[in-house]
Structures are given as C-alpha cells and as structure tokens.
Amino acid sequence: MKLNLPLALVVAILITGCSNDSTKKDNKVEELLSQMTLDEKVGQLNQYAVGPELTGPGEKTGQTKVRYDQLLSGQVGSVLNVLGAKNGREMQKQVVENTRLGIPLVFGYDVIHGYKTIFPIPLGESASWDLELMEATARVAAVETSAAGVQWTFAPMMDVGRDPRWGRVMEGAGEDTYLGAEIAKARVKGFQGSDLSSTNTIAACAKHFAGYGFSESGKDYNNVYMGQHMLLNTVIPPFKASAAVGVATFMNSFNDLDGIPSTANPYLLRDLLKGDWKYDGMVVSDWNSVGELIPHGVARNKYEAARMAINAGSDMDMEGAAYVENLKQLVEKGEVSMNVLDDAVRRVLTLKQRLGLLDDPYKYFDEAREAEQMMKKEHLDLARDAARKSIVLLKNQGNLLPLKGKRIAVIGPLAKDKDTPIGNWRAAADPNSAVSLFEGLTEGMPDVNFTYAEGCKLSIGPNNFANELQIENNDRSGFAEAIRVARSAEVVIMNLGEPAYMSGEARSRSEIGLPGLQLELLKEVYKVNKNIVLVLMNGRPLTIEWESENIPAIVEAWHLGSMAGHAIADVLSGKYNPSGKLTMSFPRSVGQIPVYYNHKMTGRPSTGSNMVFYTHHMDVERSPRYPFGYGLSYSIFSYSPVTLIDSVKTAGTSITAKVTVTNNSAADGEEVVQLYIRDVVGSITRPVLELKGFQKSMIKAGESKEFTFEITDELLSFYRRDFSFGTEPGEFEVFVGPSSAQLQSASFTLK
Ligand code: BGC
C-alpha cells in the first residue's frame, strides 16, 4: 500500500488555520482595565488546575474540585486541565454570568504532541527535519484541542537539550540552537495559524524561559550555571525567534540561572523579553514556580515571592496562589506599582482578546465540533506519515533491512504494547490506543509468518507517578520461549526500550541503557540467532554500545504516537524508505555526557593525536556513538565536493555554497543535506561547527541534484564579546554533508 498523503495533505491541513489575520485594535482591553477593581485585576493573574490531572506538587495538589468561591468572585483568570466542550462551557458560564465584569476564563492544557491523535514525541518528530510536517502536526493538535474547549497549549518546549539523562529532552527539538529555532517557529505557526481568534487555532507558549535544559547532571529542576554569552548564543535564539513570529505566551523555567530563579529574573523578562524584543504577549509562571522561590531560598514567604515575580515580569501565577493571596496588599503598600500590575493584567486580557474570548466567551465550546474532530482519518494518516518520517535507521549491516524473510520472530516487552508508543505528555489520548508494532507488522506484511514472545516484563511500577524506578529485574521466565521462537526464525525483530513514563518531566536517569532485563534478553537471543533487527522505543538518546557493536540492524523508533506500529512496519517492510536524522547525539557512555557536535575547541582540542595532554576521556573514544545529523537510508547517497561561488564575502552580500548529491542506488530516497559553518577566529571562542542550513529533498534512484545555500550576514552573526549582535571579519569554513560527522569543506573570508 502506498500512502500518498504528504504534500497535498500537509498543505490542506495547513491552510485550514490560515484565514486572514484579524488583530483587532479595539479598546476593549483598556475599557475593561479602567473598570476593574484591584481585586479583579489580581484575580486575572491567578491560574489554577482543576481536575485530577496534576503535573507537579503545590499548595492545592490533589484538588479535584472547582474553587467556586474564587471563580464566582472573579479571582481566577485562567484554569488548566479542564477538558471537553461541555465542561468548559459550564465553567465559562459560571464565570461570565456571576462575576461583575463577566471576563471569561482562558483554558490551558499541555498539548505537547497531539490531543487525541498522538504524533511522535517532539524529539522524535524533530528527527524528520521536516518543518512543514511539524507545522501540520501542531495544526491538527490545535484543531482537536480547540474543539475540546481548550484555547491555550503549554507548548512548544524549546529548551536546547544536551544531556540525555534529563527526561524532558523528549519534549524538545534536540541539541541544536539553529534547528531548535526553526522547529519552534514551525510549531508556533502550526498551533496559532495566522488568526488566533479563529475557533480552530490555539495560543502557543514558548517554554521554559530559560536555561532549563542545562540543569546540572540532568536532574530535573536542578540549578543552572551558564555564562551570558552561552545563554544568548545557545539557549535564547529559539525563544527570540518565537517571539518574532508572534508566540502568544511565554512560560518561566523552574531553574535558577547563576543564582537567580527565572521566575524572578528581571534580566530575562524585563530586559530581554519585554525590553529588547518588545514582546507584548503574556508570561505565565511554571507550576507553582512563584511559590518555589521560597525553597529556592530567595524569598522568605509568598508575599516576597509574589513581589519578586511580578516585578521581574511574570504576569500570571500558575498553581501557586501567591499572587491571589498577596498582590493586593503589595500594591496597597506600594511594593508593586499599579503600572506593573496593569501591565500584567493588560497582557492577560490581550491574550483573551486575541483569542476572541472577549467578543464571544463561548466560541470554543461546540460539542458537535468536538465529536466530529477527534482522530479523524486525515489526522491519523498524518500521524502515520509523521511517525515514519521520524524513524532513524542507525545501522543496517548486510542490508538486513528491508525485511526479506517469511518466518520472522517478534520478541520483546514492547512488541504488543499499545500504550508505550503514546509516550509521556499524551494529553487526552486514550490509554492503549496506539497501533503496536506486532499489529503493524501483521497487518502490513500478511504474507509473513510472524511468531511472538514477550521475553521479559517492562513496567516502571505501580503508577505513572512512581517516585522510584521499579523495573522488573528478576523474572527470566519468558526467556526460554523467546529463545525458542528466535531459533526457528529467519530474522528476529527485537522491540526494546523505555516505557512511556520513563522519560518526560522529573524522569531523569543516571544510567541510560536499556532498562531491566532487556539487554540480557537480547544477548540470549543473539546466541541462537544473529539476524536481529533491534527496534528501539525510547524518549531520549540511549547508551547502546553492545547493541551497536553486535546487532546488525538498529532502528530508532522513539515513542511514535497513535500510528506507531504501522509506521515502523512501513519502514521495516521497505514501503517507506527511512529519512530521519538524529537531532541529539547518542553518547557511548554516561561519563561522556554532555556530548554534542557544536562544542568549542578548547586550548588543547581533540585533534586525533595520541598525546595524553588534550581534551579527552582516556577510556572512551571522543566521538559520540551516533552523531547529530546522522541517519541511514535504503538509498546510497554520495556528495560532490562543496564549492563556494566566491572566496571573499563583503558585509551586506551573501555567498553561495553548492553541492551535488547523487542517489547511487535503485531506491528513491529523501536526504537531509546539512550546511555547517565555523567562524575560525572570534572575539570569544566559537563552536567547532554550527548548523546554519538544511534542505530535505527526494532524490530519485540514479538522480543527481544540486543544492545551493545562501550564506548571509545573519547566519554569521552572534553575540560578540561586548554582547552586541553581529558578524566579525575573518576566515569562515563552510561544511556540507549528510551528518555533522561526515562533511566536505571550503572556506571564505568575510571582509
Ligand atoms: C511543567 C510545564 C507544564 C506545567 C503545567 C509543569 O510541571 O514544567 O511544562 O506546562 O507543569 O502542566
């Protein structure tokens, strides 16, 4: 079967959210503001969670009831985790009809990779390098979310992540700043469309501002130490790019940054975001991050915490109750000015106005639309396409793939698991609603005789919020059956990895190999049958040294969402030629972390010399196991040398780089051609390579295609020694290739 949806479907999905922009400049917001009492103003800045879904601790943890006392007295501006058009309408009605000014609520929810139809986890999806696709999946997520009465998602997460111990790398776009910024923009556009007031678009949220991905030792919420140049050059660009394309909201990060928690950080919020970038959207705290200024040790109590956070520029207090309890007094005592308060309230009201809620508070609550929009065929088709484009072929020795045998064993605790592929941050997905690998294979390859054995168990304990990992480490009773089915098969597919809730928020790990008995199982099976295709499902890069040395074929299949099994079967069977490339390096060992392609040189760089006195670990190779940008295809591509049209570039002009890529195989395939640049000498030390462009393109069997890249001043600019943004003259090296570790180069001088 050939799924021929990509371009037509993607375009159709994209335009459904693109009616004309209607940013109305009426004075409704100012009118309202002028009528509001101090209490009512404070109320607009208060957000709390309703319902059993909790994503963190806090004062009201466990609260499943609505605080009617607050709602009906105008003390709530927004709620999170209220789902369904009916529930939303009822709550909105209470607020609109019972409060003095009838200001509607805005409803928020974490829609990270789909609402009901689940797409690949964002890290996986980023491996598609397909910006149109990522915009389209966010678009569909917005269609379903808005139909369920929610107008605001806390996504996309755009924290650059270089530490795979940190469980939240699953939510981001990997280790690279440039790619991260491109993907952030695509996702924001997908959620918001071009008209936020349209009923099928939702407000996006640039999170977590800032530095959260650099928590020490990958432990969630941990402290972050980073110099200002690194902050500006590595962490900030995706946020700045999102602000530039009009992301409606920002969210603080939990961490401190060199001693100052982000929630109370005026440099981030007032100087950069609302100052330099002139951002006019709204900043929400993270879950009780205002209250957490107390355990951080910078505030003695919530009164101080509220004062610090609002003065720093955090507009809305999520689940902390610090604003609602203290802001009135703070204003009355003059510790927070009316201007600061009004500015925050204005931003909240403006969000509501942009969403069209001030004109019609009920416009998003349409039960008929809700019933019709969930998991529609075209949403599922897109989920399948996104899933197969996210798959990365890591190894394919002897062309074991695409599958050829007729007797194939499928082994592993994830092979029939219909829940794990949905991944963490699964919004309103129904449990066990993914297509399992076994289902995908049996449906997609009816001529093959598939046998199955679970091999070992994989679960992380009693519930999704289990504090300690409780992976089964003793029960080997399934090994014998696994060995039996492996013995009589031509090829064995082993489906191993991490359960859904082993990555995501607060799921940091100190070891990132296959958990439980899985590696042991793999080794036992390998003893009886070496023709193994290892299909990995995981939310982060793993350490897979033995696997990479010994297993002939390895397929990285992340947590791919609702259509996971079909998508993997499409790749294994050869119906789809894999085209994904890693966006985060896979380390060889935990001790190598952080290992990322765009590191600096150091004074004693690892040049390959075997001298002892250089930057290295003595006991592990310097390279990652699988580098950024890496991924195989069933096609074989070769690259011509890269040529530059000129050897000198002057300011204001661009210089063109060209390369020809040939498909030397019988299989049509897509390739991601990557452009990297190195600024050889700078006023501060510069990365050895920086991604500065990429093009994904189908190259037919036997075809040669020329790719051109325009190198502009913007691509060469950075925050210089004096923190100004711009270029510096001198020599630049340009690299083009299929991954960050296989590059051809040329150089030019910037005059
Ligand atoms: C997370 C945020 C999320 C919020 C609301 C927090 O724990 O850090 O990313 O949006 O909860 O669920």
PDB file of C-alpha atoms and ligand atoms in Angstrom, residues 47 49 53-57 80-81 109-110 112 153-155 157 168 171 205 207-208 212 220-221 251-254 284-288 318 425 505, ligand 1:
ATOM      1  CA  GLN A  47      -4.404  30.365  37.336  1.00  0.00           C
ATOM      2  CA  ALA A  49      -5.525  23.421  37.913  1.00  0.00           C
ATOM      3  CA  GLU A  53      -4.508  15.689  36.387  1.00  0.00           C
ATOM      4  CA  LEU A  54      -1.529  17.082  38.218  1.00  0.00           C
ATOM      5  CA  THR A  55       1.864  17.728  36.758  1.00  0.00           C
ATOM      6  CA  GLY A  56       3.596  18.850  39.916  1.00  0.00           C
ATOM      7  CA  PRO A  57       3.348  19.415  43.614  1.00  0.00           C
ATOM      8  CA  LEU A  80      -5.697  24.402  33.304  1.00  0.00           C
ATOM      9  CA  ASN A  81      -6.665  20.803  32.671  1.00  0.00           C
ATOM     10  CA  TYR A 109      -3.547  22.390  28.790  1.00  0.00           C
ATOM     11  CA  ASP A 110      -0.310  20.630  27.946  1.00  0.00           C
ATOM     12  CA  ILE A 112       2.699  18.573  23.573  1.00  0.00           C
ATOM     13  CA  THR A 153      -1.324  24.922  24.924  1.00  0.00           C
ATOM     14  CA  PHE A 154       1.809  24.996  27.039  1.00  0.00           C
ATOM     15  CA  ALA A 155       3.967  24.137  24.054  1.00  0.00           C
ATOM     16  CA  MET A 157       9.110  23.401  24.643  1.00  0.00           C
ATOM     17  CA  ARG A 168      12.498  16.265  29.259  1.00  0.00           C
ATOM     18  CA  GLU A 171       9.764  17.283  24.688  1.00  0.00           C
ATOM     19  CA  CYS A 205       3.628  29.030  24.756  1.00  0.00           C
ATOM     20  CA  LYS A 207       8.797  27.400  27.316  1.00  0.00           C
ATOM     21  CA  HIS A 208      10.770  27.196  29.529  1.00  0.00           C
ATOM     22  CA  TYR A 212      16.060  24.663  31.874  1.00  0.00           C
ATOM     23  CA  ASP A 220      15.120  17.954  36.624  1.00  0.00           C
ATOM     24  CA  TYR A 221      14.636  21.332  38.337  1.00  0.00           C
ATOM     25  CA  MET A 251       6.462  30.305  30.425  1.00  0.00           C
ATOM     26  CA  ASN A 252       9.155  30.662  33.065  1.00  0.00           C
ATOM     27  CA  SER A 253      11.537  27.833  33.759  1.00  0.00           C
ATOM     28  CA  PHE A 254      11.817  26.257  37.207  1.00  0.00           C
ATOM     29  CA  VAL A 284       2.911  32.569  32.825  1.00  0.00           C
ATOM     30  CA  SER A 285       4.903  31.062  35.667  1.00  0.00           C
ATOM     31  CA  ASP A 286       5.559  27.349  35.668  1.00  0.00           C
ATOM     32  CA  TRP A 287       3.586  25.182  38.102  1.00  0.00           C
ATOM     33  CA  ASN A 288       3.997  26.964  41.438  1.00  0.00           C
ATOM     34  CA  MET A 318       0.174  29.088  37.760  1.00  0.00           C
ATOM     35  CA  TRP A 425       2.742  14.136  27.829  1.00  0.00           C
ATOM     36  CA  GLU A 505       9.210  15.657  33.393  1.00  0.00           C
TER      37      GLU A 505
HETATM   38  C1  BGC B   1       5.769  21.760  33.582  1.00  0.00           C
HETATM   39  C2  BGC B   1       5.240  22.629  32.480  1.00  0.00           C
HETATM   40  C3  BGC B   1       3.773  22.388  32.297  1.00  0.00           C
HETATM   41  C4  BGC B   1       3.066  22.682  33.610  1.00  0.00           C
HETATM   42  C5  BGC B   1       1.564  22.549  33.541  1.00  0.00           C
HETATM   43  C6  BGC B   1       4.952  21.881  34.845  1.00  0.00           C
HETATM   44  O1  BGC B   1       5.308  20.943  35.784  1.00  0.00           O
HETATM   45  O2  BGC B   1       7.122  22.089  33.839  1.00  0.00           O
HETATM   46  O3  BGC B   1       5.969  22.397  31.305  1.00  0.00           O
HETATM   47  O4  BGC B   1       3.278  23.181  31.263  1.00  0.00           O
HETATM   48  O5  BGC B   1       3.567  21.789  34.581  1.00  0.00           O
HETATM   49  O6  BGC B   1       1.157  21.259  33.431  1.00  0.00           O
END
